[in-house]
Tab-separated table of C-alpha atoms in Angstrom:
chain	number	residue	atom	x	y	z
A	1	UNK	CA	-18.278	209.246	139.092
A	2	UNK	CA	-15.725	211.948	139.879
A	3	UNK	CA	-12.105	210.770	139.804
A	4	UNK	CA	-10.129	211.161	143.013
A	5	UNK	CA	-7.568	213.535	141.552
A	6	UNK	CA	-10.396	215.960	140.803
A	7	UNK	CA	-11.531	216.137	144.431
A	8	UNK	CA	-10.455	217.830	147.609
A	9	UNK	CA	-11.650	216.446	150.930
A	10	UNK	CA	-12.835	218.421	153.939
A	11	UNK	CA	-13.004	216.580	157.263
A	12	UNK	CA	-14.813	218.341	160.115
A	13	UNK	CA	-14.337	217.618	163.817
A	14	UNK	CA	-17.598	218.640	165.476
A	15	UNK	CA	-18.150	220.134	168.926
A	16	UNK	CA	-20.930	221.900	170.790
A	17	UNK	CA	-19.376	225.389	170.656
A	18	UNK	CA	-17.100	225.213	167.630
A	19	UNK	CA	-15.956	223.015	164.728
A	20	UNK	CA	-12.511	222.396	163.228
A	21	UNK	CA	-12.120	221.584	159.526
A	22	UNK	CA	-9.040	220.264	157.718
A	23	UNK	CA	-8.706	220.288	153.924
A	24	UNK	CA	-6.602	217.655	152.101
A	25	UNK	CA	-6.053	216.666	148.477
A	26	UNK	CA	-6.113	213.219	146.864
A	27	UNK	CA	-2.509	212.577	148.002
A	28	UNK	CA	-3.378	213.238	151.652
A	29	UNK	CA	-1.503	216.535	151.547
A	30	UNK	CA	-2.911	219.033	154.038
A	31	UNK	CA	-4.014	222.174	152.206
A	32	UNK	CA	-5.590	224.201	154.982
A	33	UNK	CA	-7.381	224.324	158.308
A	34	UNK	CA	-10.057	226.512	159.872
A	35	UNK	CA	-11.777	226.724	163.228
A	36	UNK	CA	-15.234	228.310	163.319
A	37	UNK	CA	-18.181	228.684	165.691
A	38	UNK	CA	-21.081	226.269	165.605
A	39	UNK	CA	-23.690	228.757	164.407
A	40	UNK	CA	-25.203	229.460	160.967
A	41	UNK	CA	-23.625	232.902	160.688
A	42	UNK	CA	-20.127	231.354	160.881
A	43	UNK	CA	-20.644	228.450	158.469
A	44	UNK	CA	-19.964	230.647	155.455
A	45	UNK	CA	-16.374	231.064	156.716
A	46	UNK	CA	-15.770	227.377	156.045
A	47	UNK	CA	-17.090	227.582	152.495
A	48	UNK	CA	-14.950	230.673	151.789
A	49	UNK	CA	-11.817	228.962	153.159
A	50	UNK	CA	-12.430	225.862	151.042
A	51	UNK	CA	-12.873	227.970	147.888
A	52	UNK	CA	-9.320	229.302	148.354
A	53	UNK	CA	-8.028	225.783	147.676
A	54	UNK	CA	-10.448	224.897	144.896
A	55	UNK	CA	-8.779	225.191	141.538
A	56	UNK	CA	-10.406	224.672	138.167
A	57	UNK	CA	-11.962	221.244	137.576
A	58	UNK	CA	-11.738	220.446	141.301
A	59	UNK	CA	-14.814	219.480	143.278
A	60	UNK	CA	-15.290	219.415	147.053
A	61	UNK	CA	-16.698	216.729	149.324
A	62	UNK	CA	-17.317	217.296	153.030
A	63	UNK	CA	-17.178	214.604	155.714
A	64	UNK	CA	-19.072	215.002	159.012
A	65	UNK	CA	-19.166	212.482	161.843
A	66	UNK	CA	-22.396	213.575	163.496
A	67	UNK	CA	-25.103	214.910	161.196
A	68	UNK	CA	-27.854	214.357	163.752
A	69	UNK	CA	-26.334	216.139	166.738
A	70	UNK	CA	-23.776	218.946	166.932
A	71	UNK	CA	-23.133	218.730	163.194
A	72	UNK	CA	-26.722	218.892	162.049
A	73	UNK	CA	-26.764	222.666	161.602
A	74	UNK	CA	-23.645	222.565	159.439
A	75	UNK	CA	-24.951	219.629	157.416
A	76	UNK	CA	-28.197	221.458	156.694
A	77	UNK	CA	-26.305	224.613	155.676
A	78	UNK	CA	-23.943	222.730	153.335
A	79	UNK	CA	-26.826	220.858	151.695
A	80	UNK	CA	-28.647	224.156	151.164
A	81	UNK	CA	-25.503	225.424	149.438
A	82	UNK	CA	-25.690	222.390	147.097
A	83	UNK	CA	-22.508	220.918	148.615
A	84	UNK	CA	-21.623	217.221	148.560
A	85	UNK	CA	-21.740	215.942	152.143
A	86	UNK	CA	-20.902	212.463	153.438
A	87	UNK	CA	-21.555	210.934	156.847
A	88	UNK	CA	-18.379	209.423	158.370
A	89	UNK	CA	-18.767	206.757	161.034
A	90	UNK	CA	-16.825	207.894	164.162
A	91	UNK	CA	-15.434	204.369	164.585
A	92	UNK	CA	-13.677	204.654	161.236
A	93	UNK	CA	-11.991	207.961	162.031
A	94	UNK	CA	-11.095	206.769	165.533
A	95	UNK	CA	-9.511	203.625	164.102
A	96	UNK	CA	-7.543	205.777	161.649
A	97	UNK	CA	-6.266	207.944	164.496
A	98	UNK	CA	-5.151	204.906	166.519
A	99	UNK	CA	-3.459	203.264	163.530
A	100	UNK	CA	-0.489	205.642	163.702
A	101	UNK	CA	2.656	204.790	165.637
A	102	UNK	CA	2.290	207.895	167.787
A	103	UNK	CA	-1.347	208.343	168.772
A	104	UNK	CA	-2.288	212.010	168.873
A	105	UNK	CA	-5.471	213.652	170.116
A	106	UNK	CA	-6.381	217.143	169.007
A	107	UNK	CA	-9.215	218.794	167.093
A	108	UNK	CA	-6.916	219.362	164.118
A	109	UNK	CA	-5.717	215.761	163.925
A	110	UNK	CA	-9.236	214.381	164.475
A	111	UNK	CA	-10.524	216.492	161.578
A	112	UNK	CA	-7.655	215.310	159.360
A	113	UNK	CA	-8.459	211.672	160.221
A	114	UNK	CA	-12.064	212.292	159.158
A	115	UNK	CA	-10.779	213.756	155.883
A	116	UNK	CA	-8.521	210.741	155.264
A	117	UNK	CA	-11.341	208.294	155.903
A	118	UNK	CA	-13.479	210.377	153.543
A	119	UNK	CA	-10.794	210.073	150.866
A	120	UNK	CA	-10.289	206.320	151.248
A	121	UNK	CA	-13.908	205.256	151.829
A	122	UNK	CA	-15.692	207.876	149.743
A	123	UNK	CA	-17.917	205.553	147.733
A	124	UNK	CA	-18.764	203.359	150.745
A	125	UNK	CA	-19.968	206.234	152.930
A	126	UNK	CA	-23.644	207.258	152.935
A	127	UNK	CA	-24.666	210.707	151.781
A	128	UNK	CA	-25.756	213.040	154.562
A	129	UNK	CA	-29.418	213.941	154.127
A	130	UNK	CA	-30.510	215.900	157.196
A	131	UNK	CA	-34.270	215.990	156.607
A	132	UNK	CA	-36.240	217.659	159.403
A	133	UNK	CA	-38.914	214.957	159.600
A	134	UNK	CA	-36.367	212.196	160.179
A	135	UNK	CA	-34.505	214.381	162.648
A	136	UNK	CA	-37.677	215.074	164.635
A	137	UNK	CA	-38.427	211.338	164.830
A	138	UNK	CA	-34.852	210.699	165.939
A	139	UNK	CA	-35.116	213.298	168.706
A	140	UNK	CA	-38.416	211.849	169.940
A	141	UNK	CA	-36.998	208.313	169.932
A	142	UNK	CA	-33.968	209.490	171.912
A	143	UNK	CA	-36.227	211.181	174.469
A	144	UNK	CA	-38.421	208.082	174.714
A	145	UNK	CA	-35.370	205.877	175.360
A	146	UNK	CA	-34.256	208.221	178.141
A	147	UNK	CA	-37.709	208.168	179.723
A	148	UNK	CA	-37.957	204.376	179.377
A	149	UNK	CA	-34.561	203.922	181.054
A	150	UNK	CA	-35.597	206.279	183.845
A	151	UNK	CA	-38.853	204.357	184.257
A	152	UNK	CA	-37.027	201.040	184.429
A	153	UNK	CA	-34.622	202.407	187.037
A	154	UNK	CA	-37.423	203.851	189.172
A	155	UNK	CA	-39.386	200.578	189.054
A	156	UNK	CA	-36.280	198.727	190.286
A	157	UNK	CA	-35.991	201.178	193.181
A	158	UNK	CA	-39.666	200.669	193.991
A	159	UNK	CA	-39.089	196.907	194.124
A	160	UNK	CA	-36.330	197.452	196.643
A	161	UNK	CA	-38.241	199.975	198.749
A	162	UNK	CA	-41.470	198.000	199.169
A	163	UNK	CA	-39.628	194.732	199.842
A	164	UNK	CA	-38.829	196.009	203.352
A	165	UNK	CA	-42.405	196.546	204.626
A	166	UNK	CA	-43.941	193.902	202.318
A	167	UNK	CA	-41.625	190.834	202.047
A	168	UNK	CA	-44.285	188.952	200.035
A	169	UNK	CA	-45.160	191.905	197.761
A	170	UNK	CA	-44.518	189.955	194.541
A	171	UNK	CA	-47.563	187.796	195.297
A	172	UNK	CA	-49.857	190.823	195.649
A	173	UNK	CA	-50.124	191.795	191.967
A	174	UNK	CA	-48.962	190.426	188.623
A	175	UNK	CA	-47.034	193.661	187.928
A	176	UNK	CA	-45.530	195.840	190.619
A	177	UNK	CA	-46.052	198.944	188.445
A	178	UNK	CA	-49.547	198.115	187.189
A	179	UNK	CA	-52.374	200.614	187.614
A	180	UNK	CA	-53.942	198.923	190.665
A	181	UNK	CA	-50.559	198.112	192.210
A	182	UNK	CA	-49.353	201.728	192.005
A	183	UNK	CA	-52.592	202.966	193.598
A	184	UNK	CA	-52.118	200.438	196.408
A	185	UNK	CA	-48.468	201.363	197.106
A	186	UNK	CA	-49.292	205.068	197.142
A	187	UNK	CA	-52.255	204.650	199.527
A	188	UNK	CA	-50.736	201.885	201.661
A	189	UNK	CA	-46.934	202.274	201.400
A	190	UNK	CA	-46.507	200.079	204.508
A	191	UNK	CA	-48.697	197.596	206.465
A	192	UNK	CA	-49.215	200.170	209.227
A	193	UNK	CA	-51.488	202.102	206.861
A	194	UNK	CA	-53.691	198.998	206.626
A	195	UNK	CA	-53.978	198.479	210.388
A	196	UNK	CA	-57.585	199.639	210.680
A	197	UNK	CA	-58.677	198.726	207.127
A	198	UNK	CA	-61.263	195.930	206.898
A	199	UNK	CA	-61.342	193.311	204.178
A	200	UNK	CA	-64.484	194.734	202.571
A	201	UNK	CA	-62.990	198.229	202.562
A	202	UNK	CA	-59.813	196.997	200.869
A	203	UNK	CA	-61.917	195.035	198.358
A	204	UNK	CA	-63.837	198.194	197.409
A	205	UNK	CA	-60.521	200.021	196.946
A	206	UNK	CA	-59.124	197.277	194.689
A	207	UNK	CA	-62.348	197.042	192.702
A	208	UNK	CA	-62.412	200.777	191.993
A	209	UNK	CA	-58.804	200.855	190.702
A	210	UNK	CA	-58.940	197.649	188.672
A	211	UNK	CA	-62.201	198.248	186.789
A	212	UNK	CA	-63.838	195.498	188.858
A	213	UNK	CA	-61.031	193.074	188.016
A	214	UNK	CA	-60.023	192.530	191.656
A	215	UNK	CA	-62.159	192.383	194.786
A	216	UNK	CA	-62.669	190.290	197.964
A	217	UNK	CA	-60.513	187.320	196.951
A	218	UNK	CA	-57.497	189.519	196.268
A	219	UNK	CA	-58.142	191.558	199.434
A	220	UNK	CA	-58.198	188.371	201.515
A	221	UNK	CA	-54.976	187.160	199.890
A	222	UNK	CA	-53.114	190.419	200.528
A	223	UNK	CA	-54.167	190.643	204.162
A	224	UNK	CA	-53.234	186.990	204.731
A	225	UNK	CA	-49.784	187.497	203.219
A	226	UNK	CA	-49.196	190.565	205.385
A	227	UNK	CA	-50.133	188.588	208.511
A	228	UNK	CA	-47.830	185.731	207.486
A	229	UNK	CA	-44.923	188.141	206.954
A	230	UNK	CA	-45.029	189.287	210.591
A	231	UNK	CA	-44.290	192.713	212.040
A	232	UNK	CA	-42.132	194.730	209.618
A	233	UNK	CA	-42.484	198.101	211.363
A	234	UNK	CA	-39.264	200.039	211.956
A	235	UNK	CA	-38.495	203.491	213.307
A	236	UNK	CA	-38.954	206.412	210.921
A	237	UNK	CA	-41.402	204.384	208.873
A	238	UNK	CA	-43.210	207.537	207.738
A	239	UNK	CA	-40.026	208.834	206.117
A	240	UNK	CA	-39.608	205.624	204.145
A	241	UNK	CA	-43.291	205.704	203.212
A	242	UNK	CA	-42.738	209.113	201.636
A	243	UNK	CA	-40.030	207.588	199.430
A	244	UNK	CA	-42.478	204.959	198.158
A	245	UNK	CA	-45.109	207.611	197.404
A	246	UNK	CA	-42.542	209.715	195.552
A	247	UNK	CA	-41.445	206.748	193.449
A	248	UNK	CA	-45.056	205.909	192.579
A	249	UNK	CA	-45.691	209.494	191.448
A	250	UNK	CA	-42.494	209.443	189.359
A	251	UNK	CA	-43.517	206.196	187.665
A	252	UNK	CA	-46.929	207.626	186.859
A	253	UNK	CA	-45.383	210.788	185.422
A	254	UNK	CA	-42.877	208.861	183.270
A	255	UNK	CA	-45.591	206.604	181.880
A	256	UNK	CA	-47.703	209.589	180.877
A	257	UNK	CA	-44.716	211.260	179.201
A	258	UNK	CA	-43.858	208.081	177.274
A	259	UNK	CA	-47.469	207.705	176.124
A	260	UNK	CA	-47.536	211.354	175.001
A	261	UNK	CA	-44.278	211.024	173.030
A	262	UNK	CA	-45.490	207.810	171.400
A	263	UNK	CA	-48.538	209.673	170.087
A	264	UNK	CA	-46.230	212.273	168.510
A	265	UNK	CA	-43.991	209.579	167.027
A	266	UNK	CA	-46.974	207.776	165.547
A	267	UNK	CA	-48.273	210.998	163.954
A	268	UNK	CA	-44.885	211.730	162.340
A	269	UNK	CA	-44.459	208.152	161.122
A	270	UNK	CA	-47.795	208.360	159.310
A	271	UNK	CA	-46.408	211.236	157.237
A	272	UNK	CA	-43.654	208.992	155.865
A	273	UNK	CA	-46.069	206.354	154.622
A	274	UNK	CA	-43.912	203.345	155.538
A	275	UNK	CA	-45.630	200.044	156.272
A	276	UNK	CA	-42.927	198.414	158.367
A	277	UNK	CA	-45.452	197.305	161.013
A	278	UNK	CA	-46.844	194.803	158.501
A	279	UNK	CA	-43.841	192.603	159.249
A	280	UNK	CA	-43.796	190.139	162.127
A	281	UNK	CA	-42.085	191.554	165.217
A	282	UNK	CA	-42.277	195.229	164.226
A	283	UNK	CA	-44.604	197.572	166.079
A	284	UNK	CA	-44.580	201.317	165.505
A	285	UNK	CA	-41.874	202.065	168.108
A	286	UNK	CA	-39.465	199.588	166.489
A	287	UNK	CA	-40.381	201.007	163.079
A	288	UNK	CA	-39.613	204.518	164.346
A	289	UNK	CA	-36.282	203.339	165.785
A	290	UNK	CA	-35.323	201.919	162.383
A	291	UNK	CA	-36.280	205.170	160.659
A	292	UNK	CA	-34.436	207.259	163.267
A	293	UNK	CA	-31.163	205.364	162.721
A	294	UNK	CA	-31.415	204.836	158.939
A	295	UNK	CA	-32.828	208.238	158.008
A	296	UNK	CA	-33.660	208.754	154.339
A	297	UNK	CA	-33.300	205.303	152.760
A	298	UNK	CA	-32.320	206.872	149.427
A	299	UNK	CA	-28.927	207.886	150.807
A	300	UNK	CA	-28.019	204.181	150.503
A	301	UNK	CA	-27.710	203.082	146.878
A	302	UNK	CA	-28.097	199.402	147.804
A	303	UNK	CA	-28.997	197.054	150.643
A	304	UNK	CA	-25.323	196.056	150.801
A	305	UNK	CA	-24.366	199.595	151.798
A	306	UNK	CA	-27.091	199.672	154.435
A	307	UNK	CA	-25.760	196.374	155.813
A	308	UNK	CA	-22.254	197.831	155.929
A	309	UNK	CA	-23.582	200.952	157.658
A	310	UNK	CA	-25.255	198.752	160.305
A	311	UNK	CA	-22.116	196.659	160.827
A	312	UNK	CA	-23.864	193.497	159.626
A	313	UNK	CA	-21.775	192.804	156.524
A	314	UNK	CA	-18.919	190.359	157.350
A	315	UNK	CA	-15.255	191.357	157.170
A	316	UNK	CA	-12.964	189.081	155.133
A	317	UNK	CA	-9.509	188.520	156.608
A	318	UNK	CA	-7.028	186.486	154.571
A	319	UNK	CA	-3.360	185.630	154.275
A	320	UNK	CA	-1.789	183.535	151.537
A	321	UNK	CA	-4.304	180.989	150.310
A	322	UNK	CA	-6.406	181.174	153.455
A	323	UNK	CA	-9.236	183.575	154.190
A	324	UNK	CA	-12.030	183.769	156.722
A	325	UNK	CA	-15.057	185.956	157.348
A	326	UNK	CA	-15.361	187.667	160.713
A	327	UNK	CA	-18.251	189.481	162.335
A	328	UNK	CA	-17.922	193.240	161.965
A	329	UNK	CA	-17.638	195.343	165.115
A	330	UNK	CA	-17.937	198.584	163.201
A	331	UNK	CA	-20.947	200.411	161.865
A	332	UNK	CA	-23.962	201.887	163.633
A	333	UNK	CA	-24.271	199.709	166.737
A	334	UNK	CA	-27.709	201.056	167.635
A	335	UNK	CA	-29.035	199.961	164.252
A	336	UNK	CA	-27.129	196.680	164.540
A	337	UNK	CA	-28.859	195.920	167.860
A	338	UNK	CA	-32.292	196.753	166.410
A	339	UNK	CA	-31.763	194.262	163.581
A	340	UNK	CA	-30.493	191.648	166.035
A	341	UNK	CA	-33.546	192.053	168.249
A	342	UNK	CA	-35.776	191.854	165.184
A	343	UNK	CA	-34.016	188.683	163.994
A	344	UNK	CA	-34.610	187.005	167.360
A	345	UNK	CA	-38.307	187.881	167.140
A	346	UNK	CA	-38.529	186.168	163.743
A	347	UNK	CA	-37.503	182.796	165.172
A	348	UNK	CA	-39.564	183.112	168.364
A	349	UNK	CA	-42.588	180.886	168.977
A	350	UNK	CA	-46.002	181.808	170.383
A	351	UNK	CA	-46.539	181.267	174.099
A	352	UNK	CA	-49.749	179.280	173.769
A	353	UNK	CA	-49.475	177.012	170.719
A	354	UNK	CA	-45.653	177.127	170.530
A	355	UNK	CA	-45.868	177.859	166.815
A	356	UNK	CA	-43.209	179.938	164.983
A	357	UNK	CA	-44.184	183.595	164.629
A	358	UNK	CA	-42.506	183.641	161.210
A	359	UNK	CA	-42.426	180.046	159.869
A	360	UNK	CA	-40.169	180.916	156.930
A	361	UNK	CA	-37.424	182.537	158.989
A	362	UNK	CA	-37.753	179.810	161.613
A	363	UNK	CA	-37.216	177.221	158.879
A	364	UNK	CA	-34.270	179.188	157.496
A	365	UNK	CA	-32.748	179.331	161.001
A	366	UNK	CA	-33.054	175.550	161.360
A	367	UNK	CA	-31.404	175.084	157.941
A	368	UNK	CA	-28.413	177.189	158.945
A	369	UNK	CA	-28.000	175.215	162.179
A	370	UNK	CA	-28.179	171.946	160.240
A	371	UNK	CA	-25.345	173.225	158.019
A	372	UNK	CA	-23.131	173.522	161.076
A	373	UNK	CA	-23.458	177.208	161.874
A	374	UNK	CA	-23.667	178.321	165.489
A	375	UNK	CA	-26.817	179.992	166.806
A	376	UNK	CA	-25.160	183.412	166.693
A	377	UNK	CA	-23.972	182.875	163.113
A	378	UNK	CA	-27.469	181.791	162.074
A	379	UNK	CA	-28.929	184.935	163.664
A	380	UNK	CA	-26.447	187.089	161.733
A	381	UNK	CA	-27.629	185.375	158.518
A	382	UNK	CA	-31.196	186.336	159.400
A	383	UNK	CA	-30.109	189.894	160.178
A	384	UNK	CA	-28.540	190.193	156.735
A	385	UNK	CA	-31.732	189.012	155.030
A	386	UNK	CA	-33.757	191.411	157.159
A	387	UNK	CA	-31.614	194.284	155.868
A	388	UNK	CA	-32.655	193.390	152.315
A	389	UNK	CA	-36.322	193.235	153.315
A	390	UNK	CA	-36.342	196.471	155.331
A	391	UNK	CA	-34.416	198.250	152.571
A	392	UNK	CA	-36.989	197.220	149.956
A	393	UNK	CA	-39.961	198.019	152.213
A	394	UNK	CA	-38.652	201.519	152.967
A	395	UNK	CA	-37.589	202.287	149.423
A	396	UNK	CA	-40.886	201.129	147.876
A	397	UNK	CA	-43.102	201.839	150.907
A	398	UNK	CA	-44.388	198.306	150.445
A	399	UNK	CA	-46.132	195.807	152.710
A	400	UNK	CA	-44.321	192.722	153.991
A	401	UNK	CA	-45.592	189.580	152.291
A	402	UNK	CA	-44.818	186.245	153.920
A	403	UNK	CA	-42.913	184.097	151.376
A	404	UNK	CA	-44.856	181.154	149.976
A	405	UNK	CA	-41.690	179.117	149.451
A	406	UNK	CA	-38.974	178.220	151.975
A	407	UNK	CA	-36.210	180.810	151.997
A	408	UNK	CA	-33.723	178.278	150.669
A	409	UNK	CA	-35.803	177.705	147.522
A	410	UNK	CA	-36.892	181.331	147.189
A	411	UNK	CA	-33.249	182.454	147.026
C-alpha cells in the first residue's frame, strides 16, 4: 500500500466537450490545473502536465466521476497508459463542495473537490475498469430503460384516448396493449368503425389475432358493452381515431425494439458466464442491470466495498457515549434500487399457493420483524445479505444454492 505522502492526486471534472483537471498533494495543496478537449488526441496533454509535478518516489492516482459516460474515453486512455484510476461517486464530491462556508461552482473547484475526495477516500473508492463488454451491456440497458419508459408513457396515453369512445374498454381485454387488443384498437379505434360489423365477422377477426383464443363469446361481450355505453360519437372523430392508430403503431414499434435489444443483451451476458438467473427473482434483464451498474466485480476487493458503493452499508453517527446507525443516502442509487427490488422479491409469496418464493429469506425477514425491526429495516438487512451473495456469485461465476439451514443458524 502506497503511503499518502508518496502520492499526488488528480481530480477531473468531466464534460461533453472538454475536461478540467486539478492536481493536489497529500496536504491538499494545489499544484496545477489543466483544461483539455474530450478527445484521445488531447489526453496526452494531461499526462504531460501531471509529470511536471511528479518528483522522485511520487506516484499518481487519478479520480474520475463518470467512467461510463463522458469520462469513459479518458478512463480507457489512462488505463492503457498503466495509470492508477479511481471512480469517484459524484455525491461525494458534491457534498465536499457544499461543505464549505462559501459554496462555489466552477469547473476548477469541482475538479479540486474530486481530488480532495480522492485523497481522503482513496482506499474506499473502487478502481475504474472500463471494459468494453460491460460498457456495451450498460449502453444497451440504458437504451432499454428509455424504450420501456416510452412504452409505458404511450400505453397510458392510449388508455386515455380510447376511454372517450369506449367507456367500458377495460372489460374488453385483459391487457389494453396485448396483441389482440392492439389489433382491435387499430382496426376499430371508435364504435363508428363497428357500425356495420356483424357478430360473426368480429368473432373471425378476434380469432385470427388471438390464435383462436377469442371468438363469438368475446365478440358478443364487446358489442353488448358498446351498446350499453350509448352514443359516444363526437365531431372530428376521424382525427381522434388517427391518434389512436398512431399510438398503437408506436407501441408495436417500441415492443419490437425492446425485444431486439433484449436479444443483444442476452448474447453479451452469455459471454460473461455469470449464473445470476439461478437465484430466485433474477431474470436475465435484472442480471444485466446488476452487471451494468457493478461492472467488473474484481474492482471491489470485498463485498463490504460493494455494499458501500451501492449505498447499502449503514452510516454510524455518534456523540459522547451514544451512537446510532442510519441508512445511507449516498452511493449508486440505481444499484441500490435494484437490490431493494430484489430483496422484496425474496420475501414475496406465490399467487396460487401463497408459498414463499424464497423460504429462507422469508424466514429471515420474519425473524428481523420479531426482533423489533421495522419492515424497511428488515428489507435493508436482506439487501445487505444479497450483496454478499451477488458478490460471491459474480466473483466465482457460481450457481445460487438455496441454504439448507435457516439464515440465523447458517450465519
